[in-house]
CSV table of C-alpha atoms and ligand atoms in Angstrom, one decimal:
chain,number,residue,atom,x,y,z
A,1,MET,CA,86.0,39.5,170.7
A,2,SER,CA,87.3,40.4,174.3
A,3,ILE,CA,85.3,42.9,176.3
A,4,GLN,CA,88.3,45.1,176.2
A,5,SER,CA,88.2,45.2,172.3
A,6,VAL,CA,84.8,45.9,172.0
A,7,VAL,CA,85.1,48.6,174.4
A,8,ALA,CA,88.3,50.2,172.5
A,9,ARG,CA,85.9,49.9,169.3
A,10,HIS,CA,83.8,51.8,170.8
A,11,LEU,CA,85.8,54.4,172.0
A,12,SER,CA,87.2,55.0,168.3
A,13,GLU,CA,83.9,54.9,166.8
A,14,ASP,CA,83.0,57.7,169.2
A,15,ARG,CA,86.0,59.5,168.6
A,16,SER,CA,85.7,59.2,164.6
A,17,SER,CA,82.0,60.3,164.7
A,18,ALA,CA,82.9,63.1,167.0
A,19,PHE,CA,86.0,63.8,164.6
A,20,ALA,CA,83.3,64.0,161.5
A,21,ARG,CA,80.7,66.2,163.8
A,22,ASP,CA,83.3,68.9,164.5
A,23,VAL,CA,84.8,69.0,160.9
A,24,ILE,CA,81.1,69.5,159.5
A,25,GLU,CA,80.2,71.8,162.4
A,26,GLY,CA,83.6,73.7,161.7
A,27,LEU,CA,83.3,74.1,157.7
A,28,ALA,CA,79.8,75.0,158.0
A,29,ALA,CA,80.3,78.1,160.3
A,30,ARG,CA,81.6,81.3,159.0
A,31,PRO,CA,84.1,82.2,159.2
A,32,LYS,CA,85.2,78.4,158.9
A,33,ARG,CA,87.5,76.9,161.6
A,34,LEU,CA,88.8,73.3,162.6
A,35,SER,CA,89.7,72.4,166.2
A,36,PRO,CA,93.4,72.7,166.6
A,37,LYS,CA,93.0,69.3,169.1
A,38,TYR,CA,93.0,67.3,165.6
A,39,PHE,CA,96.2,68.1,164.7
A,40,TYR,CA,98.1,65.5,166.5
A,41,ASP,CA,97.4,62.1,164.4
A,42,GLU,CA,100.9,60.4,164.1
A,43,ALA,CA,101.7,62.2,161.3
A,44,GLY,CA,101.0,65.5,162.8
A,45,SER,CA,102.5,64.9,166.1
A,46,ARG,CA,106.0,63.8,164.1
A,47,LEU,CA,105.7,67.2,162.3
A,48,PHE,CA,104.8,68.9,165.4
A,49,GLU,CA,108.1,67.5,167.1
A,50,GLN,CA,110.2,68.8,164.1
A,51,ILE,CA,108.2,72.0,164.6
A,52,THR,CA,109.9,72.2,167.9
A,53,GLU,CA,113.6,71.8,166.6
A,54,LEU,CA,113.3,74.5,163.7
A,55,PRO,CA,115.7,77.2,164.2
A,56,GLU,CA,112.8,80.0,164.1
A,57,TYR,CA,110.8,78.2,166.5
A,58,TYR,CA,112.2,79.7,169.9
A,59,PRO,CA,109.6,78.6,171.9
A,60,THR,CA,110.5,74.9,172.9
A,61,ARG,CA,114.4,76.0,173.2
A,62,CYS,CA,113.7,78.7,175.6
A,63,GLU,CA,111.5,77.0,177.8
A,64,LEU,CA,113.9,73.8,178.1
A,65,ALA,CA,116.9,76.2,178.9
A,66,ILE,CA,114.6,77.5,181.8
A,67,LEU,CA,113.6,74.4,182.5
A,68,ARG,CA,117.3,73.0,183.1
A,69,ALA,CA,118.2,76.3,185.0
A,70,HIS,CA,115.6,76.5,187.3
A,71,ALA,CA,113.9,72.8,187.9
A,72,ALA,CA,115.4,72.9,191.2
A,73,ASP,CA,113.7,76.0,192.4
A,74,MET,CA,110.8,74.8,190.9
A,75,ALA,CA,111.0,71.3,192.8
A,76,GLY,CA,111.4,73.2,196.0
A,77,LEU,CA,108.0,74.0,195.8
A,78,LEU,CA,106.9,70.5,195.9
A,79,PRO,CA,105.7,68.5,199.2
A,80,ALA,CA,107.2,65.3,199.8
A,81,GLN,CA,105.4,62.4,197.5
A,82,THR,CA,104.2,64.3,195.0
A,83,ALA,CA,102.1,62.9,191.9
A,84,LEU,CA,103.1,65.1,188.8
A,85,ILE,CA,100.6,65.4,186.3
A,86,GLU,CA,101.1,66.7,182.7
A,87,PHE,CA,98.4,67.8,180.6
A,88,GLY,CA,99.1,66.9,176.9
A,89,SER,CA,102.5,64.8,177.4
A,90,GLY,CA,103.8,64.0,174.0
A,91,SER,CA,107.2,62.9,174.2
A,92,SER,CA,107.8,63.6,178.3
A,93,LYS,CA,111.0,65.6,177.5
A,94,LYS,CA,110.6,68.3,179.6
A,95,ALA,CA,108.9,66.5,182.5
A,96,ARG,CA,112.1,64.2,182.2
A,97,LEU,CA,114.0,67.6,183.4
A,98,MET,CA,111.2,67.7,186.4
A,99,LEU,CA,111.5,64.3,187.6
A,100,ASP,CA,115.6,64.5,187.3
A,101,ALA,CA,115.1,67.4,189.8
A,102,ALA,CA,112.9,66.4,192.1
A,103,PRO,CA,113.0,63.3,194.1
A,104,ALA,CA,110.0,64.4,195.8
A,105,ILE,CA,107.9,63.0,192.9
A,106,ALA,CA,106.5,60.0,193.7
A,107,ALA,CA,104.0,59.4,190.8
A,108,TYR,CA,104.1,60.8,186.9
A,109,VAL,CA,100.7,60.9,185.3
A,110,PRO,CA,100.8,62.1,181.7
A,111,VAL,CA,97.8,62.6,180.1
A,112,ASP,CA,97.6,63.0,176.3
A,113,ILE,CA,95.1,62.2,173.4
A,114,SER,CA,97.2,60.1,171.7
A,115,SER,CA,97.7,56.7,173.2
A,116,GLN,CA,100.3,55.3,170.9
A,117,TRP,CA,102.4,58.1,172.5
A,118,LEU,CA,101.7,57.3,175.8
A,119,THR,CA,102.3,53.8,175.7
A,120,GLN,CA,105.5,54.4,174.1
A,121,GLU,CA,106.9,56.9,176.3
A,122,ALA,CA,105.7,55.0,179.7
A,123,THR,CA,107.8,52.0,178.8
A,124,ARG,CA,110.7,54.4,178.6
A,125,LEU,CA,110.0,56.4,181.5
A,126,ARG,CA,109.5,53.1,183.5
A,127,ARG,CA,112.7,51.8,182.4
A,128,ASP,CA,114.8,55.0,183.4
A,129,TYR,CA,112.8,56.0,186.7
A,130,PRO,CA,112.5,52.1,188.3
A,131,ARG,CA,110.9,54.1,191.6
A,132,LEU,CA,108.6,56.0,190.0
A,133,ALA,CA,105.1,55.2,189.7
A,134,VAL,CA,104.1,55.7,185.9
A,135,LEU,CA,100.4,56.5,185.5
A,136,PRO,CA,99.0,57.1,182.5
A,137,VAL,CA,96.0,58.5,181.1
A,138,ALA,CA,94.7,58.6,177.7
A,139,ALA,CA,92.3,61.7,177.5
A,140,ASP,CA,91.5,64.7,176.1
A,141,PHE,CA,92.4,66.7,179.0
A,142,THR,CA,90.2,70.0,177.7
A,143,GLN,CA,87.1,67.5,179.1
A,144,ALA,CA,86.9,65.9,182.7
A,145,PHE,CA,88.7,63.4,183.3
A,146,ARG,CA,89.6,60.8,186.3
A,147,LEU,CA,92.7,60.8,187.9
A,148,PRO,CA,94.2,56.9,188.8
A,149,ARG,CA,92.2,56.2,192.3
A,150,SER,CA,95.8,55.4,193.7
A,151,LEU,CA,96.9,58.9,193.6
A,152,ALA,CA,94.3,59.6,196.8
A,153,THR,CA,97.3,59.9,199.3
A,154,LEU,CA,99.7,61.8,197.2
A,155,ALA,CA,100.1,65.5,197.0
A,156,ARG,CA,99.4,67.2,193.4
A,157,ALA,CA,101.2,69.0,191.2
A,158,GLY,CA,100.3,70.0,187.4
A,159,PHE,CA,102.6,70.4,184.8
A,160,PHE,CA,101.5,72.4,181.4
A,161,PRO,CA,104.5,73.2,179.7
A,162,GLY,CA,104.5,74.6,175.8
A,163,SER,CA,102.5,77.2,176.3
A,164,THR,CA,99.6,74.9,175.2
A,165,ILE,CA,97.6,77.0,177.3
A,166,GLY,CA,98.0,79.8,174.5
A,167,ASN,CA,96.4,78.1,172.2
A,168,PHE,CA,93.2,78.4,174.2
A,169,GLU,CA,90.6,81.1,173.8
A,170,PRO,CA,90.9,83.3,176.9
A,171,HIS,CA,87.5,82.1,178.1
A,172,GLN,CA,88.9,78.1,177.8
A,173,ALA,CA,92.3,79.0,179.1
A,174,SER,CA,90.2,80.4,182.5
A,175,ALA,CA,87.8,77.4,182.2
A,176,PHE,CA,90.8,75.1,182.1
A,177,LEU,CA,92.3,76.7,185.0
A,178,GLN,CA,89.4,76.3,187.2
A,179,HIS,CA,89.0,72.6,186.1
A,180,ALA,CA,92.6,72.2,186.8
A,181,ALA,CA,91.9,73.7,190.4
A,182,ARG,CA,89.0,71.2,190.9
A,183,ILE,CA,91.1,68.2,190.0
A,184,LEU,CA,94.2,68.9,191.6
A,185,GLY,CA,93.0,70.1,194.9
A,186,GLU,CA,93.6,72.7,197.4
A,187,ASP,CA,97.5,73.6,197.7
A,188,ALA,CA,98.5,72.1,194.7
A,189,ILE,CA,101.2,73.6,192.2
A,190,LEU,CA,100.6,74.1,188.9
A,191,ILE,CA,104.0,74.8,186.7
A,192,VAL,CA,102.8,76.0,183.3
A,193,GLY,CA,104.7,77.3,180.0
A,194,ILE,CA,103.5,80.8,178.8
A,195,ASP,CA,105.1,82.7,175.6
A,196,LEU,CA,105.4,86.4,176.5
A,197,VAL,CA,104.4,89.0,174.0
A,198,LYS,CA,107.4,90.6,172.0
A,199,ASP,CA,108.3,91.6,168.8
A,200,ALA,CA,106.1,90.9,165.7
A,201,GLU,CA,108.9,90.0,163.5
A,202,ILE,CA,110.4,87.1,165.8
A,203,LEU,CA,106.7,85.9,166.5
A,204,THR,CA,105.5,85.8,162.8
A,205,ALA,CA,109.1,84.2,161.9
A,206,ALA,CA,108.6,81.4,164.5
A,207,TYR,CA,105.5,80.1,162.6
A,208,ASN,CA,106.1,80.6,159.3
A,209,ASP,CA,109.8,78.5,158.9
A,210,ALA,CA,111.8,78.5,156.2
A,211,ALA,CA,111.7,74.8,155.9
A,212,GLY,CA,107.9,74.7,155.4
A,213,VAL,CA,107.3,72.2,158.3
A,214,THR,CA,104.7,74.4,160.0
A,215,ALA,CA,103.3,74.8,156.8
A,216,ASN,CA,103.0,70.8,156.3
A,217,PHE,CA,101.9,70.6,159.8
A,218,ASN,CA,98.9,72.9,159.5
A,219,LEU,CA,98.2,71.5,155.9
A,220,ASN,CA,98.0,67.7,157.3
A,221,LEU,CA,94.6,68.7,159.3
A,222,LEU,CA,93.4,68.4,155.5
A,223,ALA,CA,95.1,65.4,154.7
A,224,ARG,CA,94.0,63.6,158.1
A,225,ILE,CA,90.4,64.8,157.2
A,226,ASN,CA,91.0,62.8,153.7
A,227,ARG,CA,92.3,59.7,154.9
A,228,GLU,CA,90.0,59.4,158.0
A,229,LEU,CA,86.7,60.8,156.8
A,230,GLY,CA,87.2,59.9,153.0
A,231,ALA,CA,86.9,64.0,151.9
A,232,ASP,CA,88.8,65.0,148.5
A,233,PHE,CA,90.8,68.3,149.3
A,234,ASP,CA,93.5,69.1,146.8
A,235,LEU,CA,96.5,70.0,149.5
A,236,THR,CA,98.0,72.1,146.2
A,237,THR,CA,95.0,74.4,146.4
A,238,PHE,CA,95.2,75.4,150.0
A,239,SER,CA,98.1,77.5,151.7
A,240,HIS,CA,99.4,77.8,155.0
A,241,GLN,CA,99.2,81.6,156.9
A,242,ALA,CA,100.1,82.7,159.9
A,243,PHE,CA,100.2,86.3,161.5
A,244,TYR,CA,100.5,88.5,164.4
A,245,ASN,CA,97.1,89.9,165.3
A,246,ARG,CA,98.5,92.5,167.5
A,247,GLU,CA,95.3,93.6,168.9
A,248,ARG,CA,94.3,90.4,170.3
A,249,ARG,CA,98.3,89.4,171.0
A,250,ARG,CA,97.7,86.2,169.1
A,251,ILE,CA,99.2,84.5,166.3
A,252,GLU,CA,96.4,83.1,164.1
A,253,MET,CA,96.8,80.2,161.6
A,254,HIS,CA,95.0,79.7,158.8
A,255,LEU,CA,94.6,77.5,155.5
A,256,ALA,CA,93.8,79.7,152.7
A,257,SER,CA,91.9,78.4,149.5
A,258,ARG,CA,94.0,79.4,146.6
A,259,ARG,CA,90.9,79.5,144.4
A,260,ARG,CA,87.1,79.1,144.3
A,261,GLN,CA,86.3,75.4,144.4
A,262,GLN,CA,84.2,72.5,146.1
A,263,VAL,CA,85.1,70.1,148.3
A,264,SER,CA,83.4,66.8,149.4
A,265,VAL,CA,83.4,66.0,153.1
A,266,CYS,CA,81.0,63.7,154.7
A,267,GLY,CA,78.9,63.5,151.5
A,268,ARG,CA,78.4,67.1,151.7
A,269,MET,CA,79.7,70.0,149.4
A,270,ILE,CA,81.4,72.7,151.1
A,271,GLU,CA,82.5,75.9,148.9
A,272,PHE,CA,84.8,78.0,149.3
A,273,GLY,CA,85.8,81.6,147.7
A,274,GLU,CA,89.2,82.3,146.5
A,275,CYS,CA,91.4,83.6,149.3
A,276,GLU,CA,88.6,82.2,151.8
A,277,THR,CA,90.6,80.5,154.8
A,278,ILE,CA,89.6,78.3,157.4
A,279,HIS,CA,91.1,79.3,160.9
A,280,THR,CA,92.9,76.2,162.5
A,281,GLU,CA,94.5,77.9,165.4
A,282,ASN,CA,95.5,80.5,167.6
A,283,SER,CA,98.7,81.1,169.9
A,284,TYR,CA,98.1,83.5,172.3
A,285,LYS,CA,100.9,85.5,173.8
A,286,TYR,CA,100.9,87.0,177.2
A,287,THR,CA,102.6,89.2,179.8
A,288,VAL,CA,104.2,87.9,183.1
A,289,GLU,CA,101.2,90.3,184.4
A,290,SER,CA,98.6,89.5,182.2
A,291,PHE,CA,98.6,85.8,182.7
A,292,GLY,CA,98.9,86.2,186.4
A,293,ALA,CA,96.1,88.3,186.6
A,294,LEU,CA,94.3,85.8,184.5
A,295,ALA,CA,95.0,83.2,187.3
A,296,ARG,CA,94.1,84.5,189.9
A,297,GLY,CA,90.5,85.0,188.7
A,298,CYS,CA,90.7,81.4,188.4
A,299,GLY,CA,91.2,80.2,191.5
A,300,TRP,CA,95.3,80.4,191.4
A,301,THR,CA,98.1,82.1,193.1
A,302,PRO,CA,101.0,83.2,191.1
A,303,VAL,CA,104.2,82.1,193.3
A,304,ALA,CA,107.1,82.6,191.0
A,305,ALA,CA,107.8,83.2,187.4
A,306,TRP,CA,111.3,82.1,185.4
A,307,SER,CA,112.3,83.6,182.1
A,308,ASP,CA,115.3,83.2,179.5
A,309,VAL,CA,117.7,85.7,179.3
A,310,GLU,CA,116.2,87.5,176.0
A,311,GLY,CA,112.9,87.4,178.2
A,312,TYR,CA,111.0,85.3,175.0
A,313,PHE,CA,109.3,82.7,177.2
A,314,SER,CA,108.3,82.2,180.7
A,315,VAL,CA,107.8,79.6,183.1
A,316,GLN,CA,105.2,80.0,185.8
A,317,ALA,CA,104.1,78.7,189.1
A,318,LEU,CA,101.2,79.0,190.5
A,319,ARG,CA,99.5,77.3,194.0
A,320,ALA,CA,95.7,76.4,194.1
A,321,GLY,CA,93.6,79.0,196.4
A,322,THR,CA,93.3,82.3,196.6
B,401,LIG,N1,101.2,75.8,171.6
B,401,LIG,C1,102.5,76.4,170.7
B,401,LIG,C2,102.8,77.4,169.8
B,401,LIG,O1,101.5,78.1,170.3
B,401,LIG,C3,103.1,75.0,170.3
B,401,LIG,C4,101.6,74.9,168.8
B,401,LIG,C5,101.0,74.4,168.9
B,401,LIG,C6,102.2,75.5,167.5
B,401,LIG,N2,100.4,74.1,167.8
B,401,LIG,C7,101.1,74.4,167.0
B,401,LIG,C8,103.4,75.5,167.2
B,401,LIG,C9,101.2,75.1,165.7
B,401,LIG,C10,103.5,76.1,165.8
B,401,LIG,C11,102.3,75.7,164.9
B,401,LIG,O2,103.5,78.1,169.7
């Protein structure tokens, strides 16, 4: 066996035991919870791509419209010879809009937890942008990770679209912003997508689509636990719930047990009461001002903000330093 495959095997064992540990801990907690980072296995990533195309799911459409209209302004903030580092790159569709508008970008560093996506996309990007250095990093970007050494001579810009920062608790969002300021360095630019506070009806519909794709995405977490950890969740006995929590300005996603039951997970029996839920994700909504204030407290100065015509979504540019 080659060294590489031994290392790869250890990494994947580490990952799956971390998964098992997190699942057991989350299901033992009250209220029960599971980390949204585990949504994105292969099936989950595919379902997520479908969510972004749903008629009710406005964030992706709005953000793409903002990027199409203003990528040139954003590019204007980047010095020559910049490396664009994307946190959670997925299909890199939004990064392509930046790459098309910004000849200053000399290197693109997609960071993603799913190495399969990364490899596929890197191949396509190298073909479509032959002069661009494409340097993928397979990592959980919420943890410390190293940037490729070859970036040493380049300026740096972070790219964090998709309102993924809204999936962090405010204290985690702060920690992420501080961590990003540290790895990107003095004077770096961070371009970040932020979903805006709006009518509860529009918000709720976006996470309760009529076709049920978001429900399947949420339930896939239990299917993944069955597949990878040998649990026996009966998916027909759990239902998707998503609602707007006005006080905390967040959409909450849960999986609710339709009845009292016991589920075996990693050799442990987990009890569910009727209607008891597992909290799987939050999606915090900000105003341009409330996000700007958060960023200021974490070593960043807001320099510009763009929005769609309806004012549903915003893309904001921050500069490292106060
Ligand atoms: N960050 C986006 C949001 O909160 C996308 C997203 C993450 C999402 N997890 C999701 C969308 C679950 C729907 C369901 O909207």
